[in-house]
Amino acid sequence: MAVESGEPESSDSLRTFGAVVQGLREHHGLSREELGDVVGFSKHTVASVELGRRMPDEEFVEAAEGALGNTGALRRAAGFLERQPGLAAWFRRWARLEKTAITLYTYECRMIPGLLQTEAYARQLFIDELPPLTDEEIEANWAARDERQRLLRDQPNTAFGFIIEEHVLLRQTGGPDVTRGVLDHLMEIGKLRNINIQIMPQVRHSHAGLHGPIRLLETPKNKWVAYNEGQESGQLITDPKVISVLTQRYAKMREQALSIEDSVSLLKQMRGDL
């Protein structure tokens, strides 16, 4: 994912907004779980918003506004929220959708998906950026990526699926030590019940993903959205016909990739070969 910096740090505004949500919730005598039931989001999402760790999307703001008195305070406060630095402008809308997705599927043939990257691997990508990034930009980019990766553990009710091409690992981006760390991380994170990681073998005579990477997510309202990213650009896709095509391709690739168990075996083998 291409990245950029230049926006102000968002933690203060996010924490302030979260404190307002918490104060109104407690004033109405609601627990986080009860508010989540009313607004259609999990208690984990409510907690993340209140703690200032998550940028609330428009649906959350509107639902919470209605549930907490319709004073207009949340709508007005949301207008002052500052977005996190380190995310490319074209990626920010997708990043906001990620934070509340109940299903998130990713197929990647170019690099380890951002949600699964280790710090050493991500920093190598930032170092390789052209035009070159400053040290401050690299730090902002890693902070943004690290924050995104909280999704994997903060959203235990979200189903994450990843299909990664074997050659992405064979490339050894960053060198053998970085690759060992990546392999260890994939095997460890893959133990979580809500995360499935499959490897697409390098030799595959039939492959449904030759058109390129795929990202699909399901919103809390069971609407599917897709995202396509190229050189210095990204496109959010909502056309049901296009999403149907991408969903069919991803489903076919799940059949063509190694099983979860066989993928783990391959990762162990690759780790032993380094």
C-alpha positions as semicolon CSV with decimal commas, in nm:
position;residue;x (nm);y (nm);z (nm)
1;M;0,000;0,000;0,000
2;A;0,138;0,335;-0,101
3;V;0,155;0,584;0,182
4;E;0,189;0,953;0,246
5;S;0,222;1,180;0,545
6;G;0,146;1,541;0,622
7;E;-0,175;1,534;0,828
8;P;-0,175;1,626;1,197
9;E;-0,166;1,357;1,467
10;S;-0,520;1,238;1,529
11;S;-0,499;1,079;1,873
12;D;-0,615;1,384;2,070
13;S;-0,928;1,439;1,862
14;L;-1,012;1,068;1,859
15;R;-0,973;1,042;2,237
16;T;-1,189;1,351;2,287
17;F;-1,463;1,215;2,063
18;G;-1,442;0,881;2,242
19;A;-1,478;1,051;2,580
20;V;-1,795;1,225;2,458
21;V;-1,941;0,892;2,343
22;Q;-1,852;0,730;2,675
23;G;-1,996;1,018;2,877
24;L;-2,327;1,014;2,688
25;R;-2,345;0,634;2,707
26;E;-2,294;0,631;3,082
27;H;-2,542;0,919;3,123
28;H;-2,804;0,697;2,954
29;G;-2,711;0,402;3,175
30;L;-2,594;0,180;2,890
31;S;-2,307;-0,068;2,889
32;R;-2,082;-0,089;2,583
33;E;-2,254;-0,410;2,482
34;E;-2,599;-0,253;2,518
35;L;-2,500;0,050;2,311
36;G;-2,347;-0,182;2,052
37;D;-2,675;-0,375;2,027
38;V;-2,867;-0,050;1,974
39;V;-2,638;0,098;1,709
40;G;-2,558;-0,230;1,530
41;F;-2,188;-0,253;1,616
42;S;-1,998;-0,488;1,845
43;K;-1,903;-0,392;2,200
44;H;-1,539;-0,414;2,082
45;T;-1,605;-0,142;1,825
46;V;-1,773;0,076;2,088
47;A;-1,475;0,024;2,320
48;S;-1,223;0,109;2,047
49;V;-1,408;0,430;1,962
50;E;-1,434;0,533;2,328
51;L;-1,064;0,467;2,383
52;G;-0,970;0,678;2,082
53;R;-0,820;0,387;1,891
54;R;-1,065;0,385;1,603
55;M;-1,195;0,642;1,358
56;P;-1,577;0,611;1,371
57;D;-1,745;0,588;1,033
58;E;-2,055;0,787;0,939
59;E;-2,289;0,497;1,018
60;F;-2,156;0,470;1,374
61;V;-2,182;0,846;1,432
62;E;-2,540;0,864;1,306
63;A;-2,654;0,554;1,494
64;A;-2,487;0,664;1,819
65;E;-2,631;1,014;1,781
66;G;-2,982;0,873;1,765
67;A;-2,925;0,631;2,050
68;L;-2,771;0,889;2,284
69;G;-3,025;1,168;2,281
70;N;-3,002;1,328;1,936
71;T;-2,835;1,635;2,083
72;G;-2,619;1,691;1,776
73;A;-2,305;1,675;1,991
74;L;-2,162;1,366;1,820
75;R;-2,230;1,495;1,469
76;R;-2,057;1,823;1,549
77;A;-1,767;1,654;1,728
78;A;-1,716;1,413;1,437
79;G;-1,653;1,711;1,210
80;F;-1,335;1,788;1,405
81;L;-1,187;1,439;1,389
82;E;-0,850;1,434;1,221
83;R;-0,749;1,139;1,012
84;Q;-0,441;0,940;1,092
85;P;-0,119;1,032;0,911
86;G;0,061;0,768;0,709
87;L;-0,236;0,652;0,500
88;A;-0,259;0,741;0,132
89;A;-0,554;0,967;0,052
90;W;-0,708;0,711;-0,181
91;F;-0,684;0,438;0,085
92;R;-0,847;0,619;0,377
93;R;-1,208;0,539;0,291
94;W;-1,127;0,168;0,266
95;A;-0,931;0,186;0,591
96;R;-1,240;0,329;0,765
97;L;-1,454;0,045;0,628
98;E;-1,199;-0,210;0,751
99;K;-1,252;-0,096;1,108
100;T;-1,613;-0,215;1,119
101;A;-1,605;-0,501;0,865
102;I;-1,751;-0,833;0,973
103;T;-1,577;-1,020;0,690
104;L;-1,252;-0,921;0,521
105;Y;-1,090;-1,117;0,238
106;T;-0,754;-1,036;0,080
107;Y;-0,569;-1,195;-0,211
108;E;-0,218;-1,060;-0,269
109;C;0,036;-1,148;-0,537
110;R;0,283;-0,861;-0,492
111;M;0,373;-0,842;-0,122
112;I;0,265;-0,958;0,221
113;P;-0,072;-0,791;0,291
114;G;-0,038;-0,485;0,513
115;L;-0,243;-0,639;0,794
116;L;0,007;-0,928;0,815
117;Q;0,338;-0,745;0,772
118;T;0,602;-0,749;1,042
119;E;0,766;-0,421;1,135
120;A;1,095;-0,521;0,969
121;Y;0,917;-0,619;0,647
122;A;0,709;-0,301;0,638
123;R;1,012;-0,081;0,704
124;Q;1,193;-0,244;0,412
125;L;0,900;-0,150;0,187
126;F;0,912;0,207;0,316
127;I;1,290;0,224;0,260
128;D;1,236;0,107;-0,098
129;E;0,976;0,378;-0,171
130;L;1,048;0,618;-0,457
131;P;1,072;0,911;-0,428
132;P;1,258;0,833;-0,103
133;L;1,078;0,894;0,227
134;T;1,219;1,092;0,517
135;D;1,279;0,925;0,854
136;E;0,973;1,107;0,988
137;E;0,756;0,978;0,704
138;I;0,878;0,622;0,759
139;E;0,789;0,645;1,128
140;A;0,443;0,786;1,049
141;N;0,384;0,514;0,792
142;W;0,478;0,235;1,030
143;A;0,263;0,386;1,308
144;A;-0,035;0,389;1,071
145;R;0,025;0,029;0,963
146;D;0,073;-0,087;1,320
147;E;-0,256;0,079;1,413
148;R;-0,436;-0,097;1,126
149;Q;-0,302;-0,431;1,242
150;R;-0,487;-0,393;1,574
151;L;-0,793;-0,504;1,377
152;L;-0,674;-0,864;1,380
153;R;-0,692;-0,885;1,759
154;D;-0,942;-0,610;1,842
155;Q;-1,213;-0,761;1,620
156;P;-1,244;-1,127;1,722
157;N;-1,588;-1,145;1,560
158;T;-1,454;-1,043;1,219
159;A;-1,367;-1,326;0,981
160;F;-1,033;-1,257;0,810
161;G;-0,923;-1,458;0,508
162;F;-0,589;-1,421;0,328
163;I;-0,453;-1,588;0,016
164;I;-0,085;-1,515;-0,049
165;E;0,124;-1,625;-0,345
166;E;0,416;-1,851;-0,255
167;H;0,656;-1,645;-0,467
168;V;0,593;-1,343;-0,243
169;L;0,769;-1,532;0,036
170;L;1,036;-1,683;-0,188
171;R;1,144;-1,331;-0,288
172;Q;1,286;-1,281;0,065
173;T;1,212;-0,909;0,078
174;G;1,448;-0,758;0,336
175;G;1,671;-1,067;0,344
176;P;1,659;-1,409;0,516
177;D;1,623;-1,274;0,872
178;V;1,325;-1,058;0,777
179;T;1,170;-1,350;0,590
180;R;1,212;-1,579;0,893
181;G;1,028;-1,322;1,099
182;V;0,749;-1,302;0,842
183;L;0,709;-1,681;0,831
184;D;0,703;-1,704;1,211
185;H;0,447;-1,424;1,227
186;L;0,218;-1,583;0,967
187;M;0,222;-1,914;1,152
188;E;0,154;-1,744;1,486
189;I;-0,123;-1,508;1,371
190;G;-0,282;-1,792;1,176
191;K;-0,357;-1,968;1,505
192;L;-0,629;-1,715;1,583
193;R;-0,974;-1,865;1,528
194;N;-1,097;-1,580;1,312
195;I;-0,797;-1,574;1,075
196;N;-0,743;-1,811;0,781
197;I;-0,418;-1,792;0,584
198;Q;-0,374;-1,992;0,264
199;I;-0,075;-2,008;0,032
200;M;-0,121;-2,025;-0,344
201;P;0,152;-2,264;-0,466
202;Q;0,403;-2,135;-0,717
203;V;0,314;-2,413;-0,961
204;R;-0,058;-2,394;-1,034
205;H;-0,193;-2,494;-1,376
206;S;-0,529;-2,323;-1,317
207;H;-0,549;-1,990;-1,136
208;A;-0,854;-1,763;-1,096
209;G;-0,654;-1,467;-0,968
210;L;-0,440;-1,374;-1,264
211;H;-0,620;-1,040;-1,300
212;G;-0,445;-0,916;-0,986
213;P;-0,498;-0,854;-0,612
214;I;-0,846;-0,866;-0,460
215;R;-0,982;-0,706;-0,145
216;L;-1,340;-0,771;-0,036
217;L;-1,523;-0,680;0,282
218;E;-1,870;-0,718;0,430
219;T;-2,011;-0,426;0,628
220;P;-2,218;-0,462;0,947
221;K;-2,526;-0,415;0,726
222;N;-2,416;-0,714;0,512
223;K;-2,322;-0,504;0,213
224;W;-2,015;-0,614;0,018
225;V;-1,752;-0,364;-0,099
226;A;-1,431;-0,419;-0,294
227;Y;-1,110;-0,224;-0,335
228;N;-0,855;-0,219;-0,613
229;E;-0,519;-0,045;-0,585
230;G;-0,262;0,036;-0,851
231;Q;0,034;0,269;-0,891
232;E;-0,039;0,580;-0,680
233;S;-0,415;0,527;-0,702
234;G;-0,699;0,327;-0,555
235;Q;-1,061;0,255;-0,640
236;L;-1,346;0,168;-0,405
237;I;-1,592;-0,062;-0,583
238;T;-1,960;-0,086;-0,492
239;D;-2,108;-0,209;-0,823
240;P;-2,282;-0,540;-0,734
241;K;-2,195;-0,691;-1,072
242;V;-1,824;-0,624;-1,031
243;I;-1,829;-0,743;-0,671
244;S;-2,001;-1,063;-0,783
245;V;-1,718;-1,131;-1,029
246;L;-1,451;-1,065;-0,767
247;T;-1,632;-1,280;-0,511
248;Q;-1,649;-1,570;-0,757
249;R;-1,278;-1,538;-0,833
250;Y;-1,183;-1,528;-0,466
251;A;-1,404;-1,829;-0,391
252;K;-1,237;-2,023;-0,672
253;M;-0,892;-1,933;-0,543
254;R;-0,981;-2,066;-0,200
255;E;-1,029;-2,401;-0,372
256;Q;-0,709;-2,369;-0,575
257;A;-0,481;-2,257;-0,290
258;L;-0,334;-2,499;-0,040
259;S;-0,557;-2,589;0,254
260;I;-0,493;-2,410;0,581
261;E;-0,314;-2,716;0,719
262;D;-0,103;-2,764;0,405
263;S;-0,025;-2,392;0,401
264;V;0,115;-2,417;0,755
265;S;0,323;-2,717;0,650
266;L;0,466;-2,522;0,359
267;L;0,546;-2,224;0,582
268;K;0,729;-2,457;0,823
269;Q;0,922;-2,611;0,535
270;M;1,019;-2,268;0,399
271;R;1,125;-2,161;0,748
272;G;1,348;-2,467;0,781
273;D;1,506;-2,405;0,441
274;L;1,628;-2,056;0,534
